Amino acid sequence: MGRRIILAFQRLGVVFGDIGTSPLYNFSVMYRFLLALTLVLVYTISSIYQIGNVDGNSFYQFYL
């Protein structure tokens, strides 16, 4: 009975042992995604600011 319990825990370690290292593989993908998301947000906010800026710039005239 005790041997079966030990084998059961060993099998769980084989199945779930890779969970601890999986985030290491995702950091590079997550970094690229966050960088792209940040650039899109900055571009969007700067575009909204330019549209609202009514000092006669060409982008605002193009928007009309």
JSON list of N, CA and C in Angstrom, two decimals:
[
{"chain": "A", "resi": 1, "resn": "MET", "atom": "N", "xyz": [0.82, -1.20, 0.00]},
{"chain": "A", "resi": 1, "resn": "MET", "atom": "CA", "xyz": [0.00, 0.00, 0.00]},
{"chain": "A", "resi": 1, "resn": "MET", "atom": "C", "xyz": [0.86, 1.26, 0.00]},
{"chain": "A", "resi": 2, "resn": "GLY", "atom": "N", "xyz": [1.89, 1.30, 0.83]},
{"chain": "A", "resi": 2, "resn": "GLY", "atom": "CA", "xyz": [2.77, 2.47, 0.90]},
{"chain": "A", "resi": 2, "resn": "GLY", "atom": "C", "xyz": [3.53, 2.69, -0.40]},
{"chain": "A", "resi": 3, "resn": "ARG", "atom": "N", "xyz": [3.89, 1.58, -1.05]},
{"chain": "A", "resi": 3, "resn": "ARG", "atom": "CA", "xyz": [4.62, 1.68, -2.32]},
{"chain": "A", "resi": 3, "resn": "ARG", "atom": "C", "xyz": [3.74, 2.31, -3.40]},
{"chain": "A", "resi": 4, "resn": "ARG", "atom": "N", "xyz": [2.47, 1.99, -3.41]},
{"chain": "A", "resi": 4, "resn": "ARG", "atom": "CA", "xyz": [1.55, 2.55, -4.40]},
{"chain": "A", "resi": 4, "resn": "ARG", "atom": "C", "xyz": [1.38, 4.06, -4.21]},
{"chain": "A", "resi": 5, "resn": "ILE", "atom": "N", "xyz": [1.34, 4.50, -2.99]},
{"chain": "A", "resi": 5, "resn": "ILE", "atom": "CA", "xyz": [1.21, 5.93, -2.72]},
{"chain": "A", "resi": 5, "resn": "ILE", "atom": "C", "xyz": [2.45, 6.67, -3.20]},
{"chain": "A", "resi": 6, "resn": "ILE", "atom": "N", "xyz": [3.62, 6.08, -2.96]},
{"chain": "A", "resi": 6, "resn": "ILE", "atom": "CA", "xyz": [4.86, 6.70, -3.42]},
{"chain": "A", "resi": 6, "resn": "ILE", "atom": "C", "xyz": [4.88, 6.77, -4.94]},
{"chain": "A", "resi": 7, "resn": "LEU", "atom": "N", "xyz": [4.47, 5.70, -5.61]},
{"chain": "A", "resi": 7, "resn": "LEU", "atom": "CA", "xyz": [4.43, 5.70, -7.08]},
{"chain": "A", "resi": 7, "resn": "LEU", "atom": "C", "xyz": [3.40, 6.71, -7.60]},
{"chain": "A", "resi": 8, "resn": "ALA", "atom": "N", "xyz": [2.29, 6.85, -6.91]},
{"chain": "A", "resi": 8, "resn": "ALA", "atom": "CA", "xyz": [1.28, 7.83, -7.33]},
{"chain": "A", "resi": 8, "resn": "ALA", "atom": "C", "xyz": [1.84, 9.25, -7.27]},
{"chain": "A", "resi": 9, "resn": "PHE", "atom": "N", "xyz": [2.56, 9.58, -6.21]},
{"chain": "A", "resi": 9, "resn": "PHE", "atom": "CA", "xyz": [3.16, 10.91, -6.11]},
{"chain": "A", "resi": 9, "resn": "PHE", "atom": "C", "xyz": [4.25, 11.12, -7.16]},
{"chain": "A", "resi": 10, "resn": "GLN", "atom": "N", "xyz": [5.00, 10.07, -7.47]},
{"chain": "A", "resi": 10, "resn": "GLN", "atom": "CA", "xyz": [6.02, 10.18, -8.51]},
{"chain": "A", "resi": 10, "resn": "GLN", "atom": "C", "xyz": [5.38, 10.43, -9.87]},
{"chain": "A", "resi": 11, "resn": "ARG", "atom": "N", "xyz": [4.28, 9.77, -10.14]},
{"chain": "A", "resi": 11, "resn": "ARG", "atom": "CA", "xyz": [3.59, 9.99, -11.42]},
{"chain": "A", "resi": 11, "resn": "ARG", "atom": "C", "xyz": [3.02, 11.39, -11.50]},
{"chain": "A", "resi": 12, "resn": "LEU", "atom": "N", "xyz": [2.52, 11.90, -10.39]},
{"chain": "A", "resi": 12, "resn": "LEU", "atom": "CA", "xyz": [2.05, 13.29, -10.39]},
{"chain": "A", "resi": 12, "resn": "LEU", "atom": "C", "xyz": [3.19, 14.26, -10.67]},
{"chain": "A", "resi": 13, "resn": "GLY", "atom": "N", "xyz": [4.36, 13.94, -10.17]},
{"chain": "A", "resi": 13, "resn": "GLY", "atom": "CA", "xyz": [5.52, 14.78, -10.44]},
{"chain": "A", "resi": 13, "resn": "GLY", "atom": "C", "xyz": [5.91, 14.77, -11.90]},
{"chain": "A", "resi": 14, "resn": "VAL", "atom": "N", "xyz": [5.76, 13.62, -12.55]},
{"chain": "A", "resi": 14, "resn": "VAL", "atom": "CA", "xyz": [6.07, 13.54, -13.98]},
{"chain": "A", "resi": 14, "resn": "VAL", "atom": "C", "xyz": [5.06, 14.35, -14.79]},
{"chain": "A", "resi": 15, "resn": "VAL", "atom": "N", "xyz": [3.80, 14.25, -14.42]},
{"chain": "A", "resi": 15, "resn": "VAL", "atom": "CA", "xyz": [2.76, 14.95, -15.18]},
{"chain": "A", "resi": 15, "resn": "VAL", "atom": "C", "xyz": [2.80, 16.45, -14.93]},
{"chain": "A", "resi": 16, "resn": "PHE", "atom": "N", "xyz": [2.90, 16.85, -13.67]},
{"chain": "A", "resi": 16, "resn": "PHE", "atom": "CA", "xyz": [2.82, 18.26, -13.33]},
{"chain": "A", "resi": 16, "resn": "PHE", "atom": "C", "xyz": [4.18, 18.89, -13.04]},
{"chain": "A", "resi": 17, "resn": "GLY", "atom": "N", "xyz": [5.25, 18.22, -13.28]},
{"chain": "A", "resi": 17, "resn": "GLY", "atom": "CA", "xyz": [6.56, 18.76, -12.97]},
{"chain": "A", "resi": 17, "resn": "GLY", "atom": "C", "xyz": [6.98, 19.89, -13.88]},
{"chain": "A", "resi": 18, "resn": "ASP", "atom": "N", "xyz": [6.43, 19.95, -15.08]},
{"chain": "A", "resi": 18, "resn": "ASP", "atom": "CA", "xyz": [6.81, 20.99, -16.03]},
{"chain": "A", "resi": 18, "resn": "ASP", "atom": "C", "xyz": [6.08, 22.30, -15.79]},
{"chain": "A", "resi": 19, "resn": "ILE", "atom": "N", "xyz": [5.09, 22.30, -14.93]},
{"chain": "A", "resi": 19, "resn": "ILE", "atom": "CA", "xyz": [4.31, 23.52, -14.69]},
{"chain": "A", "resi": 19, "resn": "ILE", "atom": "C", "xyz": [5.19, 24.61, -14.08]},
{"chain": "A", "resi": 20, "resn": "GLY", "atom": "N", "xyz": [6.14, 24.24, -13.28]},
{"chain": "A", "resi": 20, "resn": "GLY", "atom": "CA", "xyz": [7.00, 25.23, -12.64]},
{"chain": "A", "resi": 20, "resn": "GLY", "atom": "C", "xyz": [7.92, 25.95, -13.61]},
{"chain": "A", "resi": 21, "resn": "THR", "atom": "N", "xyz": [8.29, 25.32, -14.73]},
{"chain": "A", "resi": 21, "resn": "THR", "atom": "CA", "xyz": [9.19, 25.96, -15.68]},
{"chain": "A", "resi": 21, "resn": "THR", "atom": "C", "xyz": [8.46, 26.57, -16.87]},
{"chain": "A", "resi": 22, "resn": "SER", "atom": "N", "xyz": [7.17, 26.34, -17.01]},
{"chain": "A", "resi": 22, "resn": "SER", "atom": "CA", "xyz": [6.44, 26.86, -18.15]},
{"chain": "A", "resi": 22, "resn": "SER", "atom": "C", "xyz": [6.43, 28.38, -18.23]},
{"chain": "A", "resi": 23, "resn": "PRO", "atom": "N", "xyz": [6.32, 29.12, -17.14]},
{"chain": "A", "resi": 23, "resn": "PRO", "atom": "CA", "xyz": [6.35, 30.58, -17.26]},
{"chain": "A", "resi": 23, "resn": "PRO", "atom": "C", "xyz": [7.65, 31.11, -17.86]},
{"chain": "A", "resi": 24, "resn": "LEU", "atom": "N", "xyz": [8.74, 30.39, -17.70]},
{"chain": "A", "resi": 24, "resn": "LEU", "atom": "CA", "xyz": [10.00, 30.84, -18.28]},
{"chain": "A", "resi": 24, "resn": "LEU", "atom": "C", "xyz": [9.93, 30.91, -19.80]},
{"chain": "A", "resi": 25, "resn": "TYR", "atom": "N", "xyz": [9.18, 30.01, -20.41]},
{"chain": "A", "resi": 25, "resn": "TYR", "atom": "CA", "xyz": [9.05, 30.00, -21.86]},
{"chain": "A", "resi": 25, "resn": "TYR", "atom": "C", "xyz": [8.11, 31.10, -22.34]},
{"chain": "A", "resi": 26, "resn": "ASN", "atom": "N", "xyz": [7.24, 31.57, -21.50]},
{"chain": "A", "resi": 26, "resn": "ASN", "atom": "CA", "xyz": [6.24, 32.55, -21.90]},
{"chain": "A", "resi": 26, "resn": "ASN", "atom": "C", "xyz": [6.70, 33.99, -21.72]},
{"chain": "A", "resi": 27, "resn": "PHE", "atom": "N", "xyz": [7.80, 34.22, -21.03]},
{"chain": "A", "resi": 27, "resn": "PHE", "atom": "CA", "xyz": [8.23, 35.60, -20.78]},
{"chain": "A", "resi": 27, "resn": "PHE", "atom": "C", "xyz": [8.58, 36.33, -22.06]},
{"chain": "A", "resi": 28, "resn": "SER", "atom": "N", "xyz": [9.26, 35.68, -23.00]},
{"chain": "A", "resi": 28, "resn": "SER", "atom": "CA", "xyz": [9.63, 36.38, -24.23]},
{"chain": "A", "resi": 28, "resn": "SER", "atom": "C", "xyz": [8.40, 36.73, -25.05]},
{"chain": "A", "resi": 29, "resn": "VAL", "atom": "N", "xyz": [7.44, 35.84, -25.11]},
{"chain": "A", "resi": 29, "resn": "VAL", "atom": "CA", "xyz": [6.21, 36.12, -25.85]},
{"chain": "A", "resi": 29, "resn": "VAL", "atom": "C", "xyz": [5.42, 37.22, -25.14]},
{"chain": "A", "resi": 30, "resn": "MET", "atom": "N", "xyz": [5.35, 37.15, -23.82]},
{"chain": "A", "resi": 30, "resn": "MET", "atom": "CA", "xyz": [4.61, 38.14, -23.05]},
{"chain": "A", "resi": 30, "resn": "MET", "atom": "C", "xyz": [5.27, 39.52, -23.19]},
{"chain": "A", "resi": 31, "resn": "TYR", "atom": "N", "xyz": [6.59, 39.57, -23.21]},
{"chain": "A", "resi": 31, "resn": "TYR", "atom": "CA", "xyz": [7.30, 40.84, -23.36]},
{"chain": "A", "resi": 31, "resn": "TYR", "atom": "C", "xyz": [6.97, 41.48, -24.70]},
{"chain": "A", "resi": 32, "resn": "ARG", "atom": "N", "xyz": [6.98, 40.69, -25.77]},
{"chain": "A", "resi": 32, "resn": "ARG", "atom": "CA", "xyz": [6.65, 41.24, -27.09]},
{"chain": "A", "resi": 32, "resn": "ARG", "atom": "C", "xyz": [5.20, 41.72, -27.14]},
{"chain": "A", "resi": 33, "resn": "PHE", "atom": "N", "xyz": [4.30, 40.97, -26.53]},
{"chain": "A", "resi": 33, "resn": "PHE", "atom": "CA", "xyz": [2.89, 41.36, -26.53]},
{"chain": "A", "resi": 33, "resn": "PHE", "atom": "C", "xyz": [2.69, 42.67, -25.76]},
{"chain": "A", "resi": 34, "resn": "LEU", "atom": "N", "xyz": [3.32, 42.78, -24.58]},
{"chain": "A", "resi": 34, "resn": "LEU", "atom": "CA", "xyz": [3.18, 44.00, -23.79]},
{"chain": "A", "resi": 34, "resn": "LEU", "atom": "C", "xyz": [3.81, 45.20, -24.49]},
{"chain": "A", "resi": 35, "resn": "LEU", "atom": "N", "xyz": [4.91, 44.99, -25.18]},
{"chain": "A", "resi": 35, "resn": "LEU", "atom": "CA", "xyz": [5.53, 46.07, -25.93]},
{"chain": "A", "resi": 35, "resn": "LEU", "atom": "C", "xyz": [4.62, 46.54, -27.06]},
{"chain": "A", "resi": 36, "resn": "ALA", "atom": "N", "xyz": [4.04, 45.60, -27.80]},
{"chain": "A", "resi": 36, "resn": "ALA", "atom": "CA", "xyz": [3.13, 45.96, -28.88]},
{"chain": "A", "resi": 36, "resn": "ALA", "atom": "C", "xyz": [1.88, 46.65, -28.34]},
{"chain": "A", "resi": 37, "resn": "LEU", "atom": "N", "xyz": [1.35, 46.15, -27.25]},
{"chain": "A", "resi": 37, "resn": "LEU", "atom": "CA", "xyz": [0.17, 46.77, -26.65]},
{"chain": "A", "resi": 37, "resn": "LEU", "atom": "C", "xyz": [0.47, 48.19, -26.18]},
{"chain": "A", "resi": 38, "resn": "THR", "atom": "N", "xyz": [1.62, 48.39, -25.59]},
{"chain": "A", "resi": 38, "resn": "THR", "atom": "CA", "xyz": [2.01, 49.73, -25.14]},
{"chain": "A", "resi": 38, "resn": "THR", "atom": "C", "xyz": [2.15, 50.68, -26.31]},
{"chain": "A", "resi": 39, "resn": "LEU", "atom": "N", "xyz": [2.76, 50.23, -27.40]},
{"chain": "A", "resi": 39, "resn": "LEU", "atom": "CA", "xyz": [2.93, 51.08, -28.57]},
{"chain": "A", "resi": 39, "resn": "LEU", "atom": "C", "xyz": [1.59, 51.44, -29.19]},
{"chain": "A", "resi": 40, "resn": "VAL", "atom": "N", "xyz": [0.67, 50.48, -29.24]},
{"chain": "A", "resi": 40, "resn": "VAL", "atom": "CA", "xyz": [-0.66, 50.76, -29.78]},
{"chain": "A", "resi": 40, "resn": "VAL", "atom": "C", "xyz": [-1.39, 51.78, -28.91]},
{"chain": "A", "resi": 41, "resn": "LEU", "atom": "N", "xyz": [-1.30, 51.63, -27.61]},
{"chain": "A", "resi": 41, "resn": "LEU", "atom": "CA", "xyz": [-1.96, 52.59, -26.71]},
{"chain": "A", "resi": 41, "resn": "LEU", "atom": "C", "xyz": [-1.36, 53.99, -26.84]},
{"chain": "A", "resi": 42, "resn": "VAL", "atom": "N", "xyz": [-0.05, 54.09, -26.93]},
{"chain": "A", "resi": 42, "resn": "VAL", "atom": "CA", "xyz": [0.59, 55.39, -27.07]},
{"chain": "A", "resi": 42, "resn": "VAL", "atom": "C", "xyz": [0.19, 56.03, -28.39]},
{"chain": "A", "resi": 43, "resn": "TYR", "atom": "N", "xyz": [0.16, 55.25, -29.47]},
{"chain": "A", "resi": 43, "resn": "TYR", "atom": "CA", "xyz": [-0.23, 55.77, -30.77]},
{"chain": "A", "resi": 43, "resn": "TYR", "atom": "C", "xyz": [-1.69, 56.24, -30.74]},
{"chain": "A", "resi": 44, "resn": "THR", "atom": "N", "xyz": [-2.56, 55.46, -30.12]},
{"chain": "A", "resi": 44, "resn": "THR", "atom": "CA", "xyz": [-3.98, 55.82, -30.05]},
{"chain": "A", "resi": 44, "resn": "THR", "atom": "C", "xyz": [-4.19, 57.08, -29.23]},
{"chain": "A", "resi": 45, "resn": "ILE", "atom": "N", "xyz": [-3.54, 57.16, -28.09]},
{"chain": "A", "resi": 45, "resn": "ILE", "atom": "CA", "xyz": [-3.70, 58.35, -27.24]},
{"chain": "A", "resi": 45, "resn": "ILE", "atom": "C", "xyz": [-3.15, 59.59, -27.92]},
{"chain": "A", "resi": 46, "resn": "SER", "atom": "N", "xyz": [-2.01, 59.45, -28.59]},
{"chain": "A", "resi": 46, "resn": "SER", "atom": "CA", "xyz": [-1.45, 60.62, -29.29]},
{"chain": "A", "resi": 46, "resn": "SER", "atom": "C", "xyz": [-2.32, 61.02, -30.47]},
{"chain": "A", "resi": 47, "resn": "SER", "atom": "N", "xyz": [-2.95, 60.07, -31.14]},
{"chain": "A", "resi": 47, "resn": "SER", "atom": "CA", "xyz": [-3.86, 60.40, -32.24]},
{"chain": "A", "resi": 47, "resn": "SER", "atom": "C", "xyz": [-5.10, 61.12, -31.73]},
{"chain": "A", "resi": 48, "resn": "ILE", "atom": "N", "xyz": [-5.64, 60.65, -30.61]},
{"chain": "A", "resi": 48, "resn": "ILE", "atom": "CA", "xyz": [-6.82, 61.31, -30.04]},
{"chain": "A", "resi": 48, "resn": "ILE", "atom": "C", "xyz": [-6.46, 62.73, -29.60]},
{"chain": "A", "resi": 49, "resn": "TYR", "atom": "N", "xyz": [-5.28, 62.90, -29.05]},
{"chain": "A", "resi": 49, "resn": "TYR", "atom": "CA", "xyz": [-4.86, 64.24, -28.64]},
{"chain": "A", "resi": 49, "resn": "TYR", "atom": "C", "xyz": [-4.73, 65.15, -29.86]},
{"chain": "A", "resi": 50, "resn": "GLN", "atom": "N", "xyz": [-4.18, 64.63, -30.95]},
{"chain": "A", "resi": 50, "resn": "GLN", "atom": "CA", "xyz": [-4.01, 65.44, -32.15]},
{"chain": "A", "resi": 50, "resn": "GLN", "atom": "C", "xyz": [-5.35, 65.80, -32.78]},
{"chain": "A", "resi": 51, "resn": "ILE", "atom": "N", "xyz": [-6.31, 64.88, -32.72]},
{"chain": "A", "resi": 51, "resn": "ILE", "atom": "CA", "xyz": [-7.63, 65.17, -33.27]},
{"chain": "A", "resi": 51, "resn": "ILE", "atom": "C", "xyz": [-8.31, 66.28, -32.46]},
{"chain": "A", "resi": 52, "resn": "GLY", "atom": "N", "xyz": [-8.16, 66.24, -31.15]},
{"chain": "A", "resi": 52, "resn": "GLY", "atom": "CA", "xyz": [-8.78, 67.24, -30.30]},
{"chain": "A", "resi": 52, "resn": "GLY", "atom": "C", "xyz": [-8.06, 68.58, -30.30]},
{"chain": "A", "resi": 53, "resn": "ASN", "atom": "N", "xyz": [-6.84, 68.61, -30.79]},
{"chain": "A", "resi": 53, "resn": "ASN", "atom": "CA", "xyz": [-6.06, 69.84, -30.82]},
{"chain": "A", "resi": 53, "resn": "ASN", "atom": "C", "xyz": [-6.48, 70.63, -32.06]},
{"chain": "A", "resi": 54, "resn": "VAL", "atom": "N", "xyz": [-7.17, 71.74, -31.87]},
{"chain": "A", "resi": 54, "resn": "VAL", "atom": "CA", "xyz": [-7.79, 72.45, -32.99]},
{"chain": "A", "resi": 54, "resn": "VAL", "atom": "C", "xyz": [-7.00, 73.68, -33.40]},
{"chain": "A", "resi": 55, "resn": "ASP", "atom": "N", "xyz": [-5.70, 73.62, -33.36]},
{"chain": "A", "resi": 55, "resn": "ASP", "atom": "CA", "xyz": [-4.90, 74.79, -33.71]},
{"chain": "A", "resi": 55, "resn": "ASP", "atom": "C", "xyz": [-4.59, 74.83, -35.21]},
{"chain": "A", "resi": 56, "resn": "GLY", "atom": "N", "xyz": [-5.32, 74.08, -36.02]},
{"chain": "A", "resi": 56, "resn": "GLY", "atom": "CA", "xyz": [-5.15, 74.17, -37.47]},
{"chain": "A", "resi": 56, "resn": "GLY", "atom": "C", "xyz": [-4.13, 73.20, -38.03]},
{"chain": "A", "resi": 57, "resn": "ASN", "atom": "N", "xyz": [-3.83, 72.13, -37.33]},
{"chain": "A", "resi": 57, "resn": "ASN", "atom": "CA", "xyz": [-2.87, 71.18, -37.88]},
{"chain": "A", "resi": 57, "resn": "ASN", "atom": "C", "xyz": [-3.50, 70.36, -39.00]},
{"chain": "A", "resi": 58, "resn": "SER", "atom": "N", "xyz": [-2.68, 69.77, -39.82]},
{"chain": "A", "resi": 58, "resn": "SER", "atom": "CA", "xyz": [-3.18, 69.08, -41.01]},
{"chain": "A", "resi": 58, "resn": "SER", "atom": "C", "xyz": [-3.92, 67.79, -40.65]},
{"chain": "A", "resi": 59, "resn": "PHE", "atom": "N", "xyz": [-3.55, 67.15, -39.55]},
{"chain": "A", "resi": 59, "resn": "PHE", "atom": "CA", "xyz": [-4.24, 65.91, -39.18]},
{"chain": "A", "resi": 59, "resn": "PHE", "atom": "C", "xyz": [-5.68, 66.20, -38.80]},
{"chain": "A", "resi": 60, "resn": "TYR", "atom": "N", "xyz": [-5.92, 67.29, -38.12]},
{"chain": "A", "resi": 60, "resn": "TYR", "atom": "CA", "xyz": [-7.29, 67.65, -37.75]},
{"chain": "A", "resi": 60, "resn": "TYR", "atom": "C", "xyz": [-8.10, 68.00, -39.00]},
{"chain": "A", "resi": 61, "resn": "GLN", "atom": "N", "xyz": [-7.50, 68.68, -39.95]},
{"chain": "A", "resi": 61, "resn": "GLN", "atom": "CA", "xyz": [-8.20, 69.02, -41.19]},
{"chain": "A", "resi": 61, "resn": "GLN", "atom": "C", "xyz": [-8.51, 67.75, -41.98]},
{"chain": "A", "resi": 62, "resn": "PHE", "atom": "N", "xyz": [-7.61, 66.79, -41.94]},
{"chain": "A", "resi": 62, "resn": "PHE", "atom": "CA", "xyz": [-7.87, 65.51, -42.62]},
{"chain": "A", "resi": 62, "resn": "PHE", "atom": "C", "xyz": [-9.02, 64.78, -41.96]},
{"chain": "A", "resi": 63, "resn": "TYR", "atom": "N", "xyz": [-9.14, 64.90, -40.64]},
{"chain": "A", "resi": 63, "resn": "TYR", "atom": "CA", "xyz": [-10.21, 64.23, -39.90]},
{"chain": "A", "resi": 63, "resn": "TYR", "atom": "C", "xyz": [-11.57, 64.79, -40.27]},
{"chain": "A", "resi": 64, "resn": "LEU", "atom": "N", "xyz": [-11.66, 66.08, -40.55]},
{"chain": "A", "resi": 64, "resn": "LEU", "atom": "CA", "xyz": [-12.94, 66.70, -40.92]},
{"chain": "A", "resi": 64, "resn": "LEU", "atom": "C", "xyz": [-13.34, 66.21, -42.28]}
]
